[in-house]
Coordinates of C-alpha atoms in Angstrom, one line a residue:
M1 CA 0.0 0.0 0.0
A2 CA 1.3 3.4 -0.9
R3 CA 2.1 6.0 1.8
H4 CA 0.5 9.3 1.2
N5 CA 1.6 12.8 2.1
P6 CA -1.7 14.3 3.4
I7 CA -0.5 17.9 3.5
A8 CA 1.6 18.7 0.4
G9 CA 1.8 22.4 0.9
R10 CA 0.4 25.4 2.6
N11 CA 0.5 29.2 2.2
P12 CA 1.0 31.5 5.1
I13 CA -2.0 33.0 6.8
S14 CA -2.3 36.7 6.9
G15 CA -5.8 38.0 7.7
H16 CA -7.3 35.2 5.6
G17 CA -5.5 32.1 4.5
A18 CA -6.1 28.9 2.6
F19 CA -4.6 25.5 3.2
W20 CA -4.6 22.9 0.4
L21 CA -4.4 19.1 0.6
N22 CA -3.1 18.2 -2.8
E23 CA -3.4 15.0 -4.8
P24 CA -1.7 12.1 -2.9
T25 CA 1.8 11.2 -4.0
D26 CA 3.0 7.6 -4.2
Y27 CA 6.5 7.6 -2.7
T28 CA 7.0 3.9 -3.2
Q29 CA 7.7 4.2 -6.9
H30 CA 11.2 3.8 -8.1
G31 CA 12.3 2.3 -4.8
K32 CA 12.1 5.6 -2.9
L33 CA 10.6 4.0 0.2
P34 CA 9.8 0.3 1.1
R35 CA 6.1 -0.6 0.9
E36 CA 4.5 -1.0 4.3
T37 CA 1.0 -1.3 5.6
P38 CA 0.1 1.0 8.6
A39 CA -1.8 -0.6 11.4
A40 CA -4.7 1.8 11.2
P41 CA -4.5 4.0 8.1
R42 CA -6.5 7.2 7.9
P43 CA -8.3 7.6 4.5
A44 CA -6.5 10.1 2.4
V45 CA -8.3 13.2 1.1
P46 CA -8.1 12.7 -2.7
G47 CA -9.0 16.3 -3.7
P48 CA -7.4 19.8 -3.4
L49 CA -9.1 20.6 -0.1
S50 CA -9.1 24.3 0.7
I51 CA -9.8 25.8 4.1
T52 CA -10.2 29.6 4.3
A53 CA -10.0 31.0 7.8
A54 CA -8.8 34.1 9.6
T55 CA -6.9 32.0 12.0
L56 CA -6.7 28.3 11.2
D57 CA -6.9 25.7 13.9
P58 CA -4.8 22.8 12.7
E59 CA -7.2 20.3 14.2
L60 CA -9.7 21.3 11.5
L61 CA -7.5 19.1 9.2
D62 CA -8.3 16.0 11.3
L63 CA -12.0 16.1 10.6
P64 CA -13.3 13.7 7.9
W65 CA -13.9 16.2 5.1
H66 CA -13.8 13.3 2.6
V67 CA -17.1 12.0 4.1
A68 CA -20.6 13.6 3.5
L69 CA -21.6 15.4 6.7
E70 CA -24.7 13.3 7.2
D71 CA -22.5 10.2 7.3
W72 CA -20.0 11.5 10.0
Q73 CA -19.4 9.0 12.7
A74 CA -20.4 9.5 16.3
R75 CA -16.8 9.8 17.4
N76 CA -16.5 13.1 15.5
L77 CA -19.8 14.5 16.7
A78 CA -20.9 16.4 19.8
A79 CA -24.4 15.5 20.7
L80 CA -26.1 18.9 21.2
P81 CA -29.7 19.8 20.4
R82 CA -30.1 21.2 16.9
G83 CA -32.6 23.6 15.5
L84 CA -34.4 23.2 12.2
S85 CA -32.4 24.0 9.1
R86 CA -32.7 23.6 5.3
H87 CA -29.1 22.4 5.3
I88 CA -27.3 19.4 6.8
V89 CA -25.8 20.7 10.1
R90 CA -23.7 18.8 12.6
F91 CA -21.9 19.7 15.8
A92 CA -18.3 18.4 16.0
R93 CA -15.6 18.4 18.6
L94 CA -12.6 20.6 17.8
G95 CA -10.1 20.1 20.7
N96 CA -11.8 21.4 23.8
T97 CA -14.4 23.4 21.9
V98 CA -17.5 22.6 19.8
I99 CA -18.1 23.8 16.2
A100 CA -21.1 23.7 14.0
V101 CA -20.6 22.5 10.4
K102 CA -23.1 23.3 7.7
E103 CA -23.0 22.0 4.1
T104 CA -24.1 24.5 1.5
T105 CA -22.9 26.0 -1.8
E106 CA -19.5 27.8 -2.0
H107 CA -21.1 31.1 -2.8
V108 CA -23.4 30.9 0.2
A109 CA -20.7 29.7 2.6
R110 CA -18.3 32.5 1.6
H111 CA -21.0 35.2 1.7
E112 CA -22.2 34.1 5.2
Y113 CA -18.6 33.7 6.5
H114 CA -17.8 37.3 5.5
M115 CA -21.1 38.7 6.6
L116 CA -20.7 37.1 10.1
R117 CA -17.2 38.6 10.3
K118 CA -18.5 42.0 9.5
L119 CA -21.3 41.7 12.1
R120 CA -18.9 40.7 14.8
R121 CA -16.7 43.7 14.0
L122 CA -19.8 45.8 14.6
D123 CA -20.4 44.0 17.9
A124 CA -23.7 42.6 16.7
P125 CA -24.9 39.5 18.5
C126 CA -24.1 36.5 16.2
V127 CA -22.1 33.3 16.1
E128 CA -18.4 33.4 15.3
P129 CA -17.4 32.2 11.9
L130 CA -14.3 30.0 11.8
A131 CA -13.7 28.7 8.2
V132 CA -15.0 27.9 4.8
V133 CA -14.1 24.4 3.5
T134 CA -14.2 23.8 -0.2
G135 CA -12.8 21.3 -2.7
R136 CA -14.2 18.4 -0.7
T137 CA -14.1 15.1 -2.5
A138 CA -15.2 11.6 -1.4
A139 CA -12.7 8.7 -1.5
D140 CA -14.2 7.6 -4.9
G141 CA -13.8 11.1 -6.4
T142 CA -17.4 12.2 -5.9
P143 CA -17.6 15.9 -5.2
L144 CA -19.0 16.9 -1.8
A145 CA -20.7 20.1 -0.8
P146 CA -18.6 22.9 0.7
A147 CA -19.0 23.7 4.4
L148 CA -19.2 26.7 6.6
V149 CA -17.7 26.2 10.1
T150 CA -18.8 28.4 13.0
R151 CA -18.0 28.2 16.7
H152 CA -20.8 26.8 18.9
L153 CA -22.2 29.5 21.2
K154 CA -21.7 28.1 24.7
Y155 CA -24.8 27.8 26.9
S156 CA -27.1 28.6 23.9
L157 CA -30.0 26.5 22.7
P158 CA -32.4 26.5 19.7
Y159 CA -35.9 27.5 20.6
R160 CA -37.3 24.0 20.3
A161 CA -35.0 22.8 23.1
L162 CA -36.5 25.4 25.5
F163 CA -39.5 23.5 26.7
S164 CA -40.2 20.9 29.4
Q165 CA -43.4 19.1 28.6
K166 CA -44.9 22.0 26.6
L167 CA -43.6 25.5 25.8
R168 CA -45.3 27.9 28.1
R169 CA -46.8 31.1 26.9
E170 CA -44.6 33.2 29.3
T171 CA -41.4 31.5 27.9
L172 CA -42.6 32.1 24.4
T173 CA -43.2 35.8 25.1
R174 CA -39.7 36.1 26.4
L175 CA -38.3 34.5 23.3
I176 CA -40.2 36.8 21.0
D177 CA -39.1 39.9 23.0
A178 CA -35.5 38.7 22.7
Q179 CA -36.0 38.2 19.0
A180 CA -37.4 41.7 18.6
L181 CA -34.4 43.2 20.5
L182 CA -32.0 41.2 18.3
L183 CA -33.7 42.5 15.1
V184 CA -33.5 46.1 16.4
R185 CA -29.8 45.8 17.1
L186 CA -29.2 44.3 13.7
H187 CA -31.2 47.1 12.0
L188 CA -29.3 49.8 13.9
V189 CA -26.0 48.7 12.3
G190 CA -27.7 48.5 8.9
F191 CA -28.1 44.7 8.6
Y192 CA -31.1 43.4 6.5
W193 CA -31.7 39.8 7.6
G194 CA -34.1 38.6 5.0
D195 CA -35.0 35.4 6.8
V196 CA -35.9 36.3 10.4
S197 CA -37.2 33.3 12.4
L198 CA -36.8 31.5 15.7
S199 CA -35.1 28.7 13.8
N200 CA -32.3 31.0 12.7
T201 CA -31.7 32.2 16.2
L202 CA -29.9 30.8 19.3
F203 CA -31.0 31.8 22.8
R204 CA -29.0 32.1 26.0
R205 CA -30.5 32.7 29.4
D206 CA -30.1 36.3 30.5
A207 CA -31.4 36.7 34.1
E208 CA -35.2 36.3 33.9
A209 CA -35.2 36.7 30.1
F210 CA -33.3 35.5 27.1
A211 CA -30.6 36.9 24.9
A212 CA -30.9 36.2 21.2
Y213 CA -28.0 35.6 18.7
L214 CA -28.2 35.4 14.9
V215 CA -27.0 32.0 13.7
D216 CA -27.8 32.1 10.0
A217 CA -26.8 35.1 7.9
E218 CA -26.8 33.6 4.4
T219 CA -29.7 35.9 3.2
G220 CA -28.4 39.0 5.0
E221 CA -26.9 42.2 3.6
L222 CA -25.2 45.2 5.2
Y223 CA -26.2 48.7 4.2
P224 CA -25.1 52.1 5.5
E225 CA -28.6 52.5 6.8
L226 CA -31.9 50.6 6.3
S227 CA -35.0 52.2 4.9
A228 CA -38.3 52.0 6.7
G229 CA -39.4 49.6 3.9
Q230 CA -36.5 47.2 4.5
R231 CA -37.2 47.2 8.2
E232 CA -40.9 46.5 7.7
Y233 CA -40.2 43.7 5.3
D234 CA -37.9 42.0 7.8
L235 CA -40.8 42.4 10.3
E236 CA -43.3 40.9 7.9
I237 CA -41.0 37.9 7.3
A238 CA -40.5 37.5 11.1
Q239 CA -44.2 37.5 11.7
V240 CA -45.0 34.9 9.0
N241 CA -42.1 32.6 10.0
I242 CA -42.8 32.7 13.7
A243 CA -46.5 32.0 13.1
G244 CA -45.5 28.9 11.0
E245 CA -43.0 27.7 13.6
L246 CA -45.6 28.0 16.4
M247 CA -48.1 26.1 14.3
D248 CA -45.6 23.3 13.9
L249 CA -45.1 23.2 17.7
M250 CA -48.8 23.2 18.3
E251 CA -49.3 20.3 15.9
A252 CA -46.6 18.4 17.7
G253 CA -48.2 19.1 21.0
L254 CA -45.2 21.0 22.3
I255 CA -47.0 24.3 23.0
E256 CA -49.8 25.2 25.4
D257 CA -53.3 25.0 23.9
A258 CA -54.1 28.5 25.0
V259 CA -51.4 29.9 22.6
D260 CA -52.7 31.5 19.4
P261 CA -49.8 31.2 16.9
V262 CA -50.9 34.1 14.7
A263 CA -51.7 36.5 17.6
T264 CA -48.5 35.5 19.4
S265 CA -46.4 36.1 16.3
E266 CA -47.8 39.6 16.1
Q267 CA -46.2 40.4 19.4
I268 CA -42.8 40.9 17.7
L269 CA -44.3 43.8 15.8
D270 CA -45.4 45.7 18.9
A271 CA -42.1 44.8 20.8
Y272 CA -39.9 45.9 17.8
R273 CA -41.8 49.1 17.0
G274 CA -42.0 50.2 20.6
L275 CA -38.3 49.7 21.1
W276 CA -37.3 51.3 17.8
A277 CA -39.4 54.3 18.5
E278 CA -37.8 54.7 22.0
L279 CA -34.3 54.5 20.5
T280 CA -34.8 56.8 17.5
R281 CA -37.7 59.2 18.1
Q282 CA -37.3 63.0 18.4
D283 CA -38.6 64.8 21.5
K284 CA -39.7 68.3 21.6
L285 CA -39.2 70.1 25.0
D286 CA -39.6 73.5 26.3
V287 CA -36.4 75.5 26.9
G288 CA -37.0 75.3 30.6
E289 CA -37.3 71.5 30.6
R290 CA -33.7 70.6 30.1
W291 CA -33.9 68.0 32.8
R292 CA -35.8 65.9 30.3
I293 CA -32.5 65.4 28.4
D294 CA -31.0 63.5 31.3
E295 CA -34.3 61.6 31.8
R296 CA -34.2 60.4 28.2
I297 CA -30.6 59.3 28.5
R298 CA -31.4 57.4 31.7
R299 CA -34.4 55.7 30.0
L300 CA -32.2 54.6 27.1
N301 CA -29.5 53.4 29.5
G302 CA -32.2 51.5 31.4
L303 CA -33.1 49.7 28.1
G304 CA -29.4 48.7 27.9
F305 CA -28.3 51.2 25.3
D306 CA -25.5 53.8 25.4
V307 CA -25.9 57.3 23.8
E308 CA -22.9 58.5 21.8
E309 CA -24.1 62.1 21.3
I310 CA -27.2 64.3 21.6
S311 CA -28.4 66.7 18.9
L312 CA -30.4 69.8 20.2
L313 CA -32.0 72.1 17.6
A314 CA -34.0 75.2 18.6
T315 CA -37.4 75.7 16.9
P316 CA -37.7 78.8 14.7
D317 CA -39.5 80.7 17.5
G318 CA -36.9 79.7 20.0
T319 CA -39.4 78.4 22.6
Q320 CA -38.7 74.7 22.1
L321 CA -35.7 72.3 21.6
V322 CA -35.8 69.2 19.4
L323 CA -33.9 66.4 21.1
Q324 CA -32.4 63.6 18.9
P325 CA -30.1 61.1 20.7
K326 CA -27.7 59.0 18.7
V327 CA -27.7 55.5 20.1
V328 CA -24.5 53.6 19.9
D329 CA -25.4 50.0 20.8
A330 CA -26.8 47.8 23.5
G331 CA -24.5 46.7 26.3
H332 CA -24.6 49.7 28.7
H333 CA -24.8 47.5 31.8
Q334 CA -22.4 44.9 30.4
R335 CA -19.7 47.5 29.8
R336 CA -20.1 49.0 33.3
L337 CA -20.0 45.6 35.0
L338 CA -17.0 44.6 32.9
R339 CA -15.1 47.8 33.9
L340 CA -15.9 47.3 37.6
T341 CA -15.4 43.6 38.0
G342 CA -13.9 42.1 34.8
L343 CA -17.1 39.9 34.5
D344 CA -18.3 39.6 30.9
V345 CA -22.0 38.6 31.0
E346 CA -25.3 39.2 29.3
E347 CA -27.0 42.6 29.5
R348 CA -29.9 41.7 31.9
Q349 CA -27.5 39.6 34.1
A350 CA -25.2 42.6 34.3
R351 CA -28.0 44.9 35.4
R352 CA -29.1 42.4 38.1
L353 CA -25.6 42.0 39.4
L354 CA -25.0 45.8 39.4
N355 CA -28.1 46.3 41.5
D356 CA -26.8 43.7 44.0
I357 CA -23.4 45.5 44.0
D358 CA -25.1 48.8 44.9
A359 CA -27.1 47.1 47.6
F360 CA -24.0 45.3 48.9
R361 CA -22.1 48.6 49.0
A362 CA -24.9 50.4 50.9
R363 CA -25.3 47.6 53.4
R364 CA -21.8 46.4 54.0
H365 CA -19.3 49.0 52.8
P366 CA -20.9 52.4 52.7
E367 CA -17.6 54.1 53.0
A368 CA -16.1 52.4 50.0
D369 CA -16.0 53.9 46.5
E370 CA -17.7 52.1 43.6
D371 CA -14.6 50.3 42.4
L372 CA -13.6 49.0 45.8
A373 CA -17.2 47.9 46.6
A374 CA -17.4 46.0 43.3
A375 CA -14.1 44.2 44.0
L376 CA -15.3 43.2 47.5
W377 CA -18.6 42.0 46.1
V378 CA -16.8 39.7 43.6
E379 CA -14.8 38.2 46.5
E380 CA -17.6 38.0 49.1
I381 CA -20.6 37.2 47.0
F382 CA -19.9 36.1 43.4
Q383 CA -16.9 33.9 44.1
R384 CA -18.5 32.5 47.3
I385 CA -21.5 31.4 45.3
T386 CA -19.6 29.9 42.3
R387 CA -17.1 28.1 44.5
A388 CA -19.9 26.5 46.5
I389 CA -21.5 24.9 43.4
P390 CA -20.5 21.1 43.3
K391 CA -18.2 20.3 40.4
D392 CA -20.7 17.9 38.9
L393 CA -23.3 20.7 38.6
Q394 CA -21.1 23.5 37.4
G395 CA -22.0 22.9 33.7
K396 CA -25.7 23.3 34.3
L397 CA -25.7 27.1 33.7
E398 CA -23.1 29.8 33.2
P399 CA -21.8 31.3 36.4
A400 CA -23.5 34.7 36.1
Q401 CA -26.8 33.0 35.6
I402 CA -26.3 30.8 38.6
V403 CA -25.4 33.9 40.8
H404 CA -28.5 35.7 39.5
E405 CA -30.7 32.7 40.3
V406 CA -29.2 32.3 43.8
L407 CA -29.9 35.9 44.6
E408 CA -33.5 35.5 43.4
H409 CA -33.8 32.3 45.3
R410 CA -32.5 34.1 48.5
W411 CA -35.2 36.8 48.1
Y412 CA -37.9 34.1 47.6
I413 CA -37.1 31.9 50.6
S414 CA -36.4 34.9 52.8
E415 CA -39.8 36.4 52.0
R416 CA -41.4 33.0 52.6
R417 CA -39.6 32.7 56.0
G418 CA -40.1 36.3 57.0
A419 CA -36.4 36.7 57.8
N420 CA -33.1 37.1 55.9
V421 CA -31.6 33.7 55.0
P422 CA -27.8 33.4 55.2
L423 CA -26.0 33.1 51.8
A424 CA -24.5 29.6 52.6
E425 CA -28.0 28.3 53.4
T426 CA -29.4 29.9 50.3
V427 CA -26.8 28.3 48.0
A428 CA -27.4 24.8 49.6
S429 CA -31.2 25.2 49.1
Y430 CA -30.7 26.4 45.5
V431 CA -28.4 23.5 44.6
E432 CA -30.7 20.8 45.9
N433 CA -34.1 22.2 45.0
V434 CA -33.3 24.0 41.7
L435 CA -30.0 23.5 40.1
R436 CA -29.8 19.8 40.5
H437 CA -32.9 19.4 38.4
R438 CA -31.9 21.7 35.6
R439 CA -30.6 20.6 32.2
D440 CA -26.8 20.8 31.7
E441 CA -26.6 23.6 29.1
A442 CA -22.8 23.5 28.7
A443 CA -21.9 19.9 28.6
I444 CA -21.6 17.7 25.5
M445 CA -23.8 14.7 25.8
L446 CA -21.7 11.7 24.9
D447 CA -24.4 9.2 24.1
P448 CA -23.6 8.2 20.5
P449 CA -27.2 7.2 19.4
A450 CA -28.4 10.7 20.3
A451 CA -26.0 12.4 18.0
G452 CA -27.7 15.7 18.6
L453 CA -30.9 14.5 17.1
T454 CA -33.2 14.9 20.1
D455 CA -34.1 17.9 22.2
P456 CA -33.6 17.0 25.9
P457 CA -36.2 18.2 28.4
D458 CA -35.8 21.5 30.2
R459 CA -37.3 23.4 33.1
D460 CA -38.0 27.0 32.3

């Protein structure tokens, strides 16, 4: 049997790079090397495989690109719940991380790869693109579809995995609110989605709500600014797609009977338009009402958005001012918490933890400045809680979500008891009565038959 050189050459990576696996070379000809039979040969890749990536992880080369994605073996796969997709999608292990691999056309793969890179540079909530793989060929020479590789968003779930026995109406409302906020954020940076749906979104727990991330950008385009017509068309697509998805859930018995799919899908219209108006509308105020400027900024900050600049124009008669804030982006509380503590969490989680820092400072360290109080809170509250979680339960939820839920649990049991419950007792109660019964949202389930094809149960 001939020995093959699987990597014949590579070009250096600068920004983007491509690696090629060339045609195998038979080094046994002309007596160059003795023939030998390896104990466990790995099938050679018979085509000029090309991997385009900003930074290539060499372990990508070890994946079976010469096999159609739907035929990948369980040893390569990570069994995570998958959403609905028009393409073949699989989760695979890549070192200590998990990636999503989607088979599609080369044009679509490259377009989506570059679009996701642009969105991440704009700090838009979306998955991270890793590579485009083209030139795939089966062992018999049959061409295989190109693939887009993205990094799996840790602790995220498709909407179909966010139910226990049935998807509750309250949970559904929170998902749609998160979808509306995602759409507003994308529209603010000039992104027209073109295929808005719950299926094309991943959700992460964010305190009592959810944070939504775009996971499919193949139909999207970036513009300097979207017209009202483009935004409304995205909304129309969202309403139609969400209604269809809810009808599918209802037919499968996975949604409460009281839910009206069409009426529920219309909630995204109200949620989106209300938020968009708050972020972009002009206010007229009397010259003596300048306090309303600070009020508007605080209201926008409360929604999680920072204001880059304020435009004030006097009316022709000089009796009124026209106020137009320029919103930068969501993440006001995230950025403040990160500056104070170094913790990088979701927006609502950050707001909840900042509130606890303020209460902690007033109660325990009133003499301390904000920075010192935050550092003490991390040591005395955040780290005490996270270190008290048993190792076998630490993958259930991300640490910030656990801390949020412990604080909520403390309020609940203290109110029920009529007295303040110590933190250690609260954590013990939360671990045994709440966390132990939650689904592990970080771990990779290793049961090969599952292969990511089923949605495990959840408690909302």
